[in-house]
Short mmCIF file of C-alpha atoms in Angstrom, two decimals:
data_model
loop_
_atom_site.label_atom_id
_atom_site.label_comp_id
_atom_site.label_asym_id
_atom_site.label_seq_id
_atom_site.Cartn_x
_atom_site.Cartn_y
_atom_site.Cartn_z
CA MET A 1 0.19 0.03 -0.12
CA PHE A 2 3.06 2.03 0.75
CA ILE A 3 4.40 1.82 -2.75
CA LYS A 4 0.85 2.49 -4.05
CA GLN A 5 1.06 5.42 -1.98
CA LEU A 6 4.01 6.90 -3.36
CA LYS A 7 2.96 5.94 -6.92
CA TYR A 8 0.12 8.31 -6.65
CA ASP A 9 1.90 11.09 -4.81
CA LEU A 10 4.57 10.88 -7.56
CA MET A 11 1.51 11.53 -10.36
CA PHE A 12 -0.23 14.12 -8.41
CA SER A 13 2.96 16.17 -8.55
CA ARG A 14 4.34 15.08 -11.69
CA ASN A 15 3.04 17.39 -14.23
CA ALA A 16 3.74 20.37 -11.96
CA PHE A 17 7.59 19.78 -11.61
CA LEU A 18 8.20 18.31 -15.06
CA GLY A 19 6.67 21.13 -16.76
CA MET A 20 8.52 23.38 -14.42
CA GLY A 21 11.89 21.55 -14.96
CA ALA A 22 11.13 22.12 -19.17
CA LEU A 23 10.09 25.52 -18.52
CA LEU A 24 12.85 26.77 -16.69
CA ILE A 25 15.31 24.60 -19.13
CA GLY A 26 13.68 26.03 -22.28
CA MET A 27 13.64 29.75 -20.70
CA SER A 28 17.59 29.37 -19.98
CA ILE A 29 18.17 28.42 -23.49
CA VAL A 30 16.37 31.34 -24.91
CA LEU A 31 18.27 33.73 -22.38
CA ARG A 32 21.69 32.03 -23.45
CA MET A 33 21.03 32.64 -27.21
CA GLY A 34 19.65 35.83 -26.34
CA LEU A 35 23.38 36.44 -24.79
CA LEU A 36 25.37 35.01 -27.65
CA THR A 37 25.51 38.59 -29.23
CA PRO A 38 29.31 39.65 -29.63
CA MET A 39 28.53 42.52 -27.51
CA HIS A 40 28.27 40.32 -24.50
CA VAL A 41 30.70 37.30 -25.65
CA GLN A 42 34.10 38.88 -24.55
CA SER A 43 33.16 41.15 -21.68
CA SER A 44 31.18 39.46 -18.92
CA LEU A 45 32.08 35.90 -18.80
CA ASP A 46 32.66 35.61 -15.37
CA VAL A 47 29.83 38.05 -14.39
CA TRP A 48 27.55 35.74 -16.84
CA GLY A 49 28.55 32.69 -14.77
CA PHE A 50 28.15 33.81 -11.20
CA LEU A 51 24.75 35.51 -12.62
CA SER A 52 23.31 32.30 -13.83
CA LEU A 53 24.22 30.52 -10.90
CA SER A 54 22.31 32.68 -8.52
CA ILE A 55 19.71 32.93 -10.74
CA ALA A 56 19.04 29.12 -11.28
CA VAL A 57 19.34 28.56 -7.42
CA THR A 58 17.22 31.28 -6.87
CA VAL A 59 14.32 30.38 -8.94
CA VAL A 60 14.66 26.52 -8.41
CA SER A 61 14.54 26.84 -4.90
CA VAL A 62 11.52 29.13 -4.82
CA ALA A 63 9.84 27.28 -7.48
CA SER A 64 10.93 24.05 -5.81
CA VAL A 65 9.30 25.52 -2.40
CA VAL A 66 5.87 26.64 -4.13
CA GLN A 67 5.23 22.85 -5.30
CA ILE A 68 6.10 21.41 -2.54
CA PHE A 69 3.75 23.71 -0.73
CA ASN A 70 0.96 22.87 -3.22
CA LEU A 71 1.51 19.08 -3.37
CA TYR A 72 0.69 18.81 0.32
CA ASN A 73 -1.74 21.54 0.61
CA ARG A 74 -3.92 20.14 -2.09
CA SER A 75 -3.44 16.67 -1.37
CA PHE A 76 -4.63 16.92 2.54
CA PHE A 77 -6.44 19.98 2.75
CA LYS A 78 -8.46 20.59 -0.13
CA ASN A 79 -11.30 18.73 -1.74
CA SER A 80 -8.74 16.20 -2.32
CA GLY A 81 -8.23 15.55 1.54
CA TYR A 82 -11.78 13.79 1.59
CA LEU A 83 -10.27 11.31 -0.43
CA MET A 84 -6.66 11.14 0.82
CA LEU A 85 -7.60 11.10 4.65
CA THR A 86 -10.18 8.57 4.40
CA LEU A 87 -8.02 6.02 2.49
CA PRO A 88 -7.34 2.99 4.44
CA VAL A 89 -3.63 4.15 4.77
CA ASN A 90 -2.23 5.08 8.02
CA ARG A 91 -1.32 8.79 8.22
CA THR A 92 2.31 8.18 8.90
CA ARG A 93 2.85 6.33 5.68
CA GLN A 94 0.88 8.89 4.05
CA LEU A 95 2.96 11.53 5.87
CA ALA A 96 6.02 9.81 4.84
CA SER A 97 5.04 8.90 0.99
CA LYS A 98 5.00 12.77 0.76
CA LEU A 99 8.03 13.54 2.63
CA ILE A 100 10.08 11.14 0.36
CA VAL A 101 8.32 12.39 -3.01
CA SER A 102 8.93 16.06 -1.94
CA LEU A 103 13.00 15.27 -1.62
CA ILE A 104 12.82 13.29 -4.83
CA TRP A 105 11.28 16.57 -6.78
CA TYR A 106 13.69 18.66 -4.56
CA ASN A 107 16.49 16.40 -6.01
CA PHE A 108 14.76 16.73 -9.62
CA MET A 109 15.09 20.58 -9.29
CA MET A 110 18.56 20.27 -8.18
CA ILE A 111 19.23 18.64 -11.86
CA VAL A 112 17.35 21.28 -13.54
CA ALA A 113 19.22 23.92 -11.45
CA SER A 114 22.35 22.47 -12.83
CA CYS A 115 21.23 22.25 -16.25
CA MET A 116 20.52 25.78 -16.19
CA ILE A 117 24.22 26.58 -15.17
CA LEU A 118 25.25 24.38 -17.91
CA ILE A 119 23.36 26.20 -20.37
CA PHE A 120 24.83 29.49 -19.15
CA ALA A 121 28.29 28.36 -18.85
CA ILE A 122 29.23 26.61 -22.11
CA GLY A 123 30.80 28.99 -24.01
CA THR A 124 30.87 31.84 -21.48
CA VAL A 125 32.91 30.48 -18.70
CA SER A 126 35.99 28.39 -18.49
CA TRP A 127 35.80 24.28 -18.02
CA ASN A 128 37.23 24.82 -14.75
CA HIS A 129 35.11 27.49 -13.65
CA ALA A 130 31.72 25.15 -14.56
CA ARG A 131 33.34 22.36 -12.99
CA ASN A 132 33.80 24.35 -9.62
CA SER A 133 30.51 25.47 -9.69
CA PHE A 134 29.33 21.57 -9.38
CA ALA A 135 31.57 20.60 -7.23
CA TRP A 136 32.63 21.74 -3.28
CA HIS A 137 35.53 22.97 -1.90
CA GLY A 138 37.94 22.29 -4.51
CA GLY A 139 35.80 19.56 -6.80
CA SER A 140 36.59 16.31 -5.30
CA ILE A 141 34.20 13.68 -5.69
CA SER A 142 33.54 13.19 -1.89
CA ASN A 143 32.60 16.58 -1.58
CA PHE A 144 30.49 16.77 -4.31
CA PHE A 145 28.70 14.16 -2.46
CA GLU A 146 28.78 15.74 0.97
CA GLY A 147 27.30 18.76 -0.91
CA ILE A 148 24.28 16.77 -1.89
CA PHE A 149 23.87 15.43 1.27
CA ALA A 150 24.19 18.87 2.62
CA MET A 151 21.64 20.12 0.46
CA ASN A 152 18.96 17.17 1.21
CA VAL A 153 19.85 17.77 4.72
CA ILE A 154 18.49 21.52 4.48
CA ALA A 155 15.99 20.39 1.89
CA PHE A 156 14.18 17.81 4.56
CA LEU A 157 14.32 20.32 7.28
CA LEU A 158 12.41 22.82 4.92
CA ILE A 159 10.04 20.19 4.15
CA ALA A 160 9.38 19.34 7.46
CA ILE A 161 8.55 22.61 8.23
CA ILE A 162 6.49 23.45 5.44
CA PHE A 163 4.58 20.51 6.23
CA PHE A 164 4.16 21.39 9.95
CA GLY A 165 3.02 25.05 9.31
CA ILE A 166 0.59 23.67 6.54
CA THR A 167 -0.69 21.07 9.04
CA LEU A 168 -0.86 23.55 11.61
CA ALA A 169 -2.83 25.96 9.70
CA ASN A 170 -5.43 23.62 9.08
CA SER A 171 -5.56 22.04 12.87
CA VAL A 172 -7.71 23.05 15.75
CA ILE A 173 -6.14 23.64 18.80
CA GLY A 174 -8.38 24.15 21.77
CA ARG A 175 -11.32 26.28 20.42
CA TRP A 176 -9.62 27.71 17.69
CA HIS A 177 -8.81 26.85 14.10
CA VAL A 178 -5.22 28.34 13.83
CA HIS A 179 -4.94 31.00 11.45
CA GLY A 180 -2.59 30.35 8.75
CA PHE A 181 -0.94 33.84 9.32
CA VAL A 182 0.04 32.58 12.74
CA ALA A 183 0.70 29.08 11.33
CA GLY A 184 3.39 30.65 9.16
CA VAL A 185 5.09 32.84 12.10
CA VAL A 186 5.12 29.65 14.01
CA ALA A 187 6.93 27.97 11.25
CA ILE A 188 9.55 30.72 10.72
CA LEU A 189 10.33 30.86 14.23
CA TYR A 190 10.94 27.24 14.43
CA LEU A 191 13.17 27.49 11.40
CA ILE A 192 14.97 30.55 13.00
CA LEU A 193 15.23 28.15 16.12
CA THR A 194 16.84 25.49 14.57
CA VAL A 195 19.30 27.64 13.22
CA ARG A 196 20.31 29.58 16.49
CA VAL A 197 20.70 25.94 18.26
CA ALA A 198 22.91 24.30 15.56
CA THR A 199 24.95 27.91 15.85
CA PHE A 200 25.02 27.52 19.38
CA LEU A 201 25.78 23.65 19.45
CA ASP A 202 28.83 24.35 16.99
CA VAL A 203 30.29 27.04 18.86
CA LEU A 204 29.81 25.12 22.06
CA PHE A 205 31.58 21.89 20.93
CA LEU A 206 34.08 23.88 19.30
CA GLY A 207 35.13 25.32 22.93
CA MET A 208 34.80 21.77 24.41
CA THR A 209 37.08 20.11 21.72
CA ARG A 210 39.80 23.12 22.46
CA SER A 211 39.45 22.46 26.29
CA PHE A 212 39.65 18.44 26.22
CA ILE A 213 41.24 17.37 23.20
CA GLY A 214 43.47 19.97 21.93
CA THR A 215 43.54 22.76 19.34
CA PHE A 216 44.96 20.41 16.68
CA MET A 217 42.01 18.52 16.11
CA MET A 218 39.96 20.10 13.15
CA TRP A 219 36.68 20.69 14.12
CA HIS A 220 33.77 19.60 11.74
CA SER A 221 31.09 21.86 12.21
CA SER A 222 28.73 20.33 9.44
CA PHE A 223 28.40 17.46 11.52
CA VAL A 224 26.91 19.57 14.26
CA TYR A 225 24.64 21.08 11.92
CA TYR A 226 23.44 17.94 10.47
CA ILE A 227 22.86 16.35 13.33
CA THR A 228 20.80 19.40 14.58
CA PHE A 229 19.18 19.87 11.37
CA LEU A 230 17.78 16.39 11.54
CA GLY A 231 16.81 16.50 14.86
CA PHE A 232 14.75 19.61 14.38
CA ALA A 233 13.17 18.06 11.15
CA PHE A 234 12.18 15.02 12.93
CA VAL A 235 10.82 16.81 15.64
CA ALA A 236 8.51 19.00 12.83
CA VAL A 237 7.77 15.36 10.86
CA PHE A 238 6.39 14.01 14.73
CA ALA A 239 4.83 16.82 15.43
CA THR A 240 2.86 17.18 11.78
CA LEU A 241 1.94 13.45 12.59
CA HIS A 242 0.26 14.53 15.94
CA LEU A 243 -1.65 17.04 14.32
CA LEU A 244 -2.70 14.89 11.26
CA LYS A 245 -3.52 12.18 13.46
CA ASN A 246 -5.51 14.29 16.17
CA ARG A 247 -6.01 18.04 15.08
CA VAL A 248 -6.80 18.56 12.09
CA ASP A 249 -10.39 19.57 10.91
CA LEU A 250 -10.95 19.91 7.00
CA ARG A 251 -12.95 23.33 6.11
CA MET B 1 -28.46 -8.66 12.05
CA ASP B 2 -25.42 -7.12 13.93
CA ASN B 3 -24.99 -3.22 14.12
CA VAL B 4 -22.93 -1.62 11.06
CA LEU B 5 -22.31 1.46 12.80
CA GLN B 6 -22.68 1.91 17.00
CA ILE B 7 -22.69 5.56 18.08
CA GLN B 8 -23.07 5.91 22.09
CA ASN B 9 -22.93 9.51 23.68
CA LEU B 10 -21.15 11.37 21.12
CA SER B 11 -20.26 14.90 21.77
CA LYS B 12 -18.04 17.24 19.81
CA SER B 13 -17.15 20.89 20.64
CA TYR B 14 -15.40 23.54 19.24
CA GLY B 15 -14.60 25.91 22.15
CA ASN B 16 -18.20 26.60 23.88
CA LYS B 17 -20.03 25.56 20.33
CA GLU B 18 -21.42 22.05 20.93
CA ALA B 19 -21.87 20.58 17.48
CA LEU B 20 -23.09 17.46 18.69
CA LYS B 21 -24.67 16.98 22.22
CA ASP B 22 -24.76 13.51 23.30
CA VAL B 23 -25.74 11.60 20.22
CA SER B 24 -26.35 7.79 20.39
CA PHE B 25 -28.04 5.62 17.44
CA ASP B 26 -27.33 2.12 15.85
CA ILE B 27 -27.36 1.16 12.08
CA PRO B 28 -27.90 -2.45 11.51
CA GLY B 29 -27.38 -4.18 8.57
CA GLY B 30 -29.39 -4.02 5.32
CA LYS B 31 -30.97 -0.44 6.49
CA ILE B 32 -31.09 2.97 4.71
CA VAL B 33 -30.97 5.57 6.98
CA GLY B 34 -31.44 9.61 6.04
CA LEU B 35 -29.44 12.04 8.29
CA LEU B 36 -31.64 14.79 8.06
CA GLY B 37 -31.20 18.39 9.26
CA PRO B 38 -30.63 21.78 8.48
CA ASN B 39 -27.17 23.48 7.75
CA GLY B 40 -25.40 23.73 11.08
CA SER B 41 -27.41 21.11 12.99
CA GLY B 42 -23.91 18.86 13.14
CA LYS B 43 -24.73 16.69 9.93
CA ILE B 44 -21.28 17.09 8.44
CA THR B 45 -19.62 17.02 12.21
CA LEU B 46 -21.04 13.46 12.33
CA ILE B 47 -20.36 12.33 9.13
CA LYS B 48 -16.60 13.66 9.67
CA THR B 49 -16.31 11.80 13.04
CA ILE B 50 -17.66 8.53 11.68
CA MET B 51 -14.98 8.87 8.65
CA GLY B 52 -12.12 9.58 11.16
CA LEU B 53 -11.76 13.11 9.83
CA LEU B 54 -12.26 14.46 13.37
CA GLN B 55 -10.76 13.66 16.51
CA ASP B 56 -11.01 14.87 20.07
CA TYR B 57 -14.54 13.88 20.84
CA SER B 58 -16.25 12.50 23.66
CA GLY B 59 -18.34 9.17 23.29
CA GLU B 60 -17.85 6.03 21.33
CA VAL B 61 -18.21 5.12 17.48
CA ILE B 62 -18.07 1.82 16.28
CA ILE B 63 -17.77 0.65 12.60
CA ALA B 64 -17.98 -2.95 11.88
CA GLY B 65 -16.22 -3.56 15.26
CA LEU B 66 -13.61 -0.83 14.51
CA LYS B 67 -13.10 2.50 15.67
CA PRO B 68 -12.59 5.17 13.28
CA GLY B 69 -9.66 5.39 11.48
CA HIS B 70 -7.39 3.53 8.37
CA GLU B 71 -8.59 0.30 9.59
CA ALA B 72 -12.12 1.33 9.50
CA ASN B 73 -11.90 2.81 6.42
CA LYS B 74 -11.63 -0.38 4.59
CA TYR B 75 -15.22 -0.92 5.00
CA ILE B 76 -16.74 2.45 4.64
CA SER B 77 -17.52 3.63 0.88
CA TYR B 78 -17.36 7.78 1.27
CA LEU B 79 -19.05 9.85 -0.86
CA PRO B 80 -18.51 13.52 0.43
CA ASP B 81 -20.79 16.76 -0.78
CA VAL B 82 -17.28 18.17 -2.49
CA SER B 83 -15.89 16.61 -5.55
CA HIS B 84 -13.19 14.44 -4.00
CA ILE B 85 -11.65 13.14 -6.87
CA PRO B 86 -8.98 14.92 -8.68
CA THR B 87 -10.39 16.21 -11.46
CA TRP B 88 -7.51 16.18 -13.56
CA PHE B 89 -8.11 12.27 -13.54
CA THR B 90 -9.33 10.19 -16.46
CA VAL B 91 -12.61 8.46 -15.15
CA ASN B 92 -10.21 5.16 -16.00
CA ARG B 93 -7.06 6.96 -13.64
CA ALA B 94 -9.80 7.28 -11.09
CA ILE B 95 -11.26 3.58 -11.38
CA ALA B 96 -7.39 2.14 -11.21
CA PHE B 97 -6.62 4.30 -7.99
CA PHE B 98 -10.16 2.80 -6.15
CA VAL B 99 -8.89 -0.74 -7.74
CA ASP B 100 -5.38 0.13 -6.13
CA PHE B 101 -6.65 1.25 -2.50
CA TYR B 102 -10.07 -0.92 -1.96
CA GLU B 103 -9.72 -4.59 -1.88
CA ASP B 104 -13.67 -4.52 -2.18
CA PHE B 105 -13.89 -2.31 -5.04
CA ASN B 106 -15.77 -4.19 -8.05
CA VAL B 107 -14.44 -3.18 -11.56
CA GLU B 108 -17.07 -4.83 -13.64
CA LEU B 109 -19.67 -3.24 -11.47
CA THR B 110 -18.38 0.68 -11.89
CA SER B 111 -17.87 -0.06 -15.43
CA SER B 112 -21.27 -1.11 -16.25
CA MET B 113 -22.65 1.68 -13.94
CA LEU B 114 -20.86 4.18 -16.00
CA GLU B 115 -21.75 2.65 -19.05
CA THR B 116 -25.23 2.94 -18.37
CA MET B 117 -25.14 6.52 -17.59
CA LYS B 118 -22.92 6.84 -20.98
CA ILE B 119 -20.10 8.36 -19.32
CA PRO B 120 -17.07 8.21 -21.24
CA CYS B 121 -14.05 6.59 -19.60
CA ASN B 122 -11.63 7.84 -21.33
CA LYS B 123 -12.16 11.55 -20.71
CA LYS B 124 -10.49 14.12 -17.69
CA ILE B 125 -13.37 14.41 -14.69
CA LYS B 126 -13.02 18.13 -15.53
CA THR B 127 -14.02 18.30 -18.89
CA LEU B 128 -17.73 16.63 -17.79
CA SER B 129 -20.66 18.55 -16.61
CA ARG B 130 -21.23 19.05 -12.80
CA GLY B 131 -23.79 15.98 -13.33
CA MET B 132 -21.74 13.91 -14.69
CA GLN B 133 -19.06 14.24 -12.34
CA GLU B 134 -21.45 13.52 -9.73
CA LYS B 135 -22.36 10.09 -11.21
CA VAL B 136 -18.71 9.35 -11.48
CA ASN B 137 -18.15 9.97 -7.69
CA LEU B 138 -21.44 7.96 -7.21
CA SER B 139 -20.49 4.83 -9.64
CA LEU B 140 -17.00 4.65 -7.88
CA VAL B 141 -18.40 4.84 -4.38
CA MET B 142 -21.40 2.11 -5.22
CA GLY B 143 -18.54 0.02 -6.98
CA ARG B 144 -17.35 -0.66 -3.63
CA GLN B 145 -18.63 -4.01 -1.63
CA ALA B 146 -18.50 -2.17 1.56
CA LYS B 147 -20.15 -2.65 4.75
CA LEU B 148 -21.37 1.08 5.20
CA TYR B 149 -21.94 3.67 2.54
CA VAL B 150 -21.84 7.17 4.24
CA LEU B 151 -23.57 9.56 1.13
CA ASP B 152 -23.27 13.32 1.95
CA GLU B 153 -26.06 15.07 -0.16
CA PRO B 154 -25.38 12.16 -3.05
CA ILE B 155 -28.37 14.05 -5.13
CA GLY B 156 -27.66 17.78 -4.30
CA ALA B 157 -26.19 19.07 -7.69
CA VAL B 158 -28.05 17.05 -10.02
CA ASP B 159 -31.48 17.46 -12.06
CA PRO B 160 -34.14 16.05 -10.71
CA ALA B 161 -34.05 13.43 -13.71
CA SER B 162 -30.80 12.50 -12.89
CA ARG B 163 -32.10 12.41 -9.35
CA GLU B 164 -34.42 9.13 -9.64
CA PHE B 165 -31.79 7.23 -11.89
CA ILE B 166 -29.06 8.14 -9.03
CA ILE B 167 -31.34 6.72 -6.39
CA ASP B 168 -32.06 3.73 -8.48
CA THR B 169 -28.55 3.33 -8.68
CA ILE B 170 -27.87 3.22 -4.81
CA LEU B 171 -30.73 0.88 -4.61
CA ARG B 172 -29.68 -1.73 -7.02
CA HIS B 173 -25.89 -1.79 -6.23
CA PHE B 174 -25.56 -1.59 -2.50
CA PRO B 175 -24.89 -5.22 -1.18
CA ALA B 176 -26.98 -7.43 1.28
CA GLY B 177 -26.19 -6.83 4.61
CA SER B 178 -24.72 -3.58 4.24
CA SER B 179 -26.28 -0.22 5.48
CA ILE B 180 -26.53 3.51 4.02
CA LEU B 181 -26.25 6.54 6.08
CA LEU B 182 -27.38 8.93 3.86
CA SER B 183 -27.52 12.74 4.23
CA THR B 184 -29.81 15.26 2.20
CA HIS B 185 -31.76 18.46 2.17
CA ILE B 186 -33.90 16.64 -0.35
CA ILE B 187 -36.08 14.79 1.40
CA ALA B 188 -39.38 14.27 -0.87
CA ASP B 189 -37.07 12.53 -3.55
CA ILE B 190 -35.36 10.05 -1.15
CA GLU B 191 -38.04 9.46 1.29
CA PRO B 192 -39.36 6.56 -0.34
CA ILE B 193 -35.99 4.59 -0.05
CA LEU B 194 -35.72 5.30 3.44
CA ASP B 195 -35.90 2.44 6.33
CA ALA B 196 -34.97 5.08 8.92
CA ALA B 197 -34.47 8.88 9.80
CA ILE B 198 -32.67 10.49 12.12
CA PHE B 199 -33.45 14.14 12.63
CA LEU B 200 -30.70 16.11 13.73
CA LYS B 201 -31.16 19.89 15.17
CA SER B 202 -28.53 22.14 16.85
CA GLY B 203 -26.23 19.13 17.35
CA GLN B 204 -29.10 16.77 19.40
CA ILE B 205 -31.06 14.22 17.94
CA VAL B 206 -34.86 15.12 17.82
CA ILE B 207 -36.33 12.27 15.97
CA CYS B 208 -34.69 8.85 15.36
CA ASP B 209 -37.06 6.10 14.23
CA GLU B 210 -38.02 3.93 11.66
CA ALA B 211 -39.68 5.79 8.53
CA GLU B 212 -42.78 3.78 8.26
CA LYS B 213 -43.34 4.42 12.41
CA ILE B 214 -42.91 8.07 11.79
CA ARG B 215 -45.03 8.28 9.05
CA GLU B 216 -47.77 6.19 10.99
CA GLU B 217 -47.63 7.99 14.40
CA ARG B 218 -47.29 11.62 13.18
CA ASN B 219 -49.43 11.10 9.91
CA VAL B 220 -47.17 13.26 7.91
CA SER B 221 -44.44 12.17 5.53
CA LEU B 222 -40.90 12.61 6.50
CA ASP B 223 -40.61 15.62 4.13
CA GLN B 224 -43.69 17.64 5.94
CA LEU B 225 -42.43 16.81 9.24
CA PHE B 226 -38.64 18.27 8.23
CA ARG B 227 -40.57 21.38 7.18
CA GLU B 228 -42.37 21.53 10.53
CA VAL B 229 -39.47 20.61 12.99
CA PHE B 230 -37.08 22.92 11.27
CA ARG B 231 -39.33 25.87 10.40
CA ASN B 232 -37.87 28.16 12.38
CA VAL B 233 -34.13 27.09 12.06
CA HIS B 234 -32.01 29.03 10.00
#
C-alpha cells in the first residue's frame, strides 16, 4: 500500500514539476541564445557565470518550495483531502510518502538547476570554472556527494517545517482553528530556532574540543549542523503527524 | 443482524460551541438511514467523526467493530458533498485508483454503471458536466462492496431526472447486509427508499426511528415533518 501511495503522490505532482523543469530549461536556452551577441560574449564571462548560478538556484529553490507546498496542501487539505485522508492507509505512511516524494522532486529540481547553470556556462565560462560550480571545496567527488547530502539535509528540514506549518494552519487547537498567518509565523520561528541552536551547539562543541582534546584537532562544524537540522526536522515531522492524527479539521 | 454502525453518547465541541450533544444511535445491517437536518445541525461533524476526519470527541463510535481510522475505512465507502476525486484524473485513472486502494472495489460493476450512464471513461473528470461528475463519484463509491456507505448529499447537484437514476443506482447496487447513511436536504426524492430517519437539530437528535413508524405515528410524510421541525431554524 505504501508503494501505491508513493506512486500516486509522484503522479499528483508529476505534471507540475516536469512542466516547471522544462519551462526553466527552455527559458535558460532562450536567455542563453540571447546572450550570444558579440557585445556580450567577451565582456562579461565571469559576471554571467556567477549571475546564472544565482538566478538558477534562486528560481529553482523558490519554485520547488511553492510546488512542494502545493503538493501537500492540495492533497490533504483541499477537496482531495476527503479522498486521501479517508483511504485505508495510515497517516504515518501518508506523511512519509509525501516527504519522500518532496525530496525526490527537490533533487530533480537541483538537476534542473545544474542544467540551467551548464546552459549558461557553455561558451561563457571556462571548463574549470564550470566544474567548480558543481563541486564543493575544490572539486573532489567526495566533496560533491557531501554537498548533495548537505542540500538534502537542509531540504528535509525545510520540507518538514513547511508540512508542519500547513498542517498547523488546518488544525484546531483548543477552541480555535489556527489562522494561516499564525501557523506561518510559528514555522518561521521554528526555522530560526533551529539555526540558532545549531550555531550555539557548534560554538559549544568547538570550545569543548579545544579544552579537552587540543586545538590541533580539526572540528567539523558541518556534523553539528547535520545532526541538529535532522533532529529538528524529525521533531517537526512528529509534530505534524500528531496534528494529522489528532487535530486536523478539513473545512 | 449485527450493527454496522454504533454511536454512543457522542459529543463534540468547538470551544464553547457544541456541534454534537450526546448523540446515540445504531444502524443495523441492510438498512438505508436518512440523516436529516438543516445547515449547522451537526450532520457534517457527525459524518466527519465516522470517517475519522475529526478527533477529540467524547463518546464511542464503532464501525464494523472498529474505531474510526484507516482500518475502519476499509469497510466504509464515503461520498462527500465536494468533488473529492482529483478532477484532472480521467475516469479510467479514477477507477485504477480505487482498484489500487480498495480491495472490495468491483471494476465490472462500476464500469457497467458508467456505461449505463453513458459516461466516457477516457475523458478527464474536469471536462464532464457537474451532474456527470456527481455520477462518476457515485459510481466509484457504490462500486465498492463496503459494509457501510456514507453518502453526503448524493443528489444535491443533479437535475430531478438524474436524481431518480441515482437513487435507483444506490438501491440496486448496495450489497445485502450493508447499510447506507444518507445525508440530504432533498427529502421528498429519497423518502421512499429510507428505512429509518434521524432528525438532527443543533447537534442533538430530535427524532430517530423507522420511517414507516414516524409516518404512522405523526400522520405526515418525512418531508412535511422536516419542514415542521425545522421551520424556524436558519
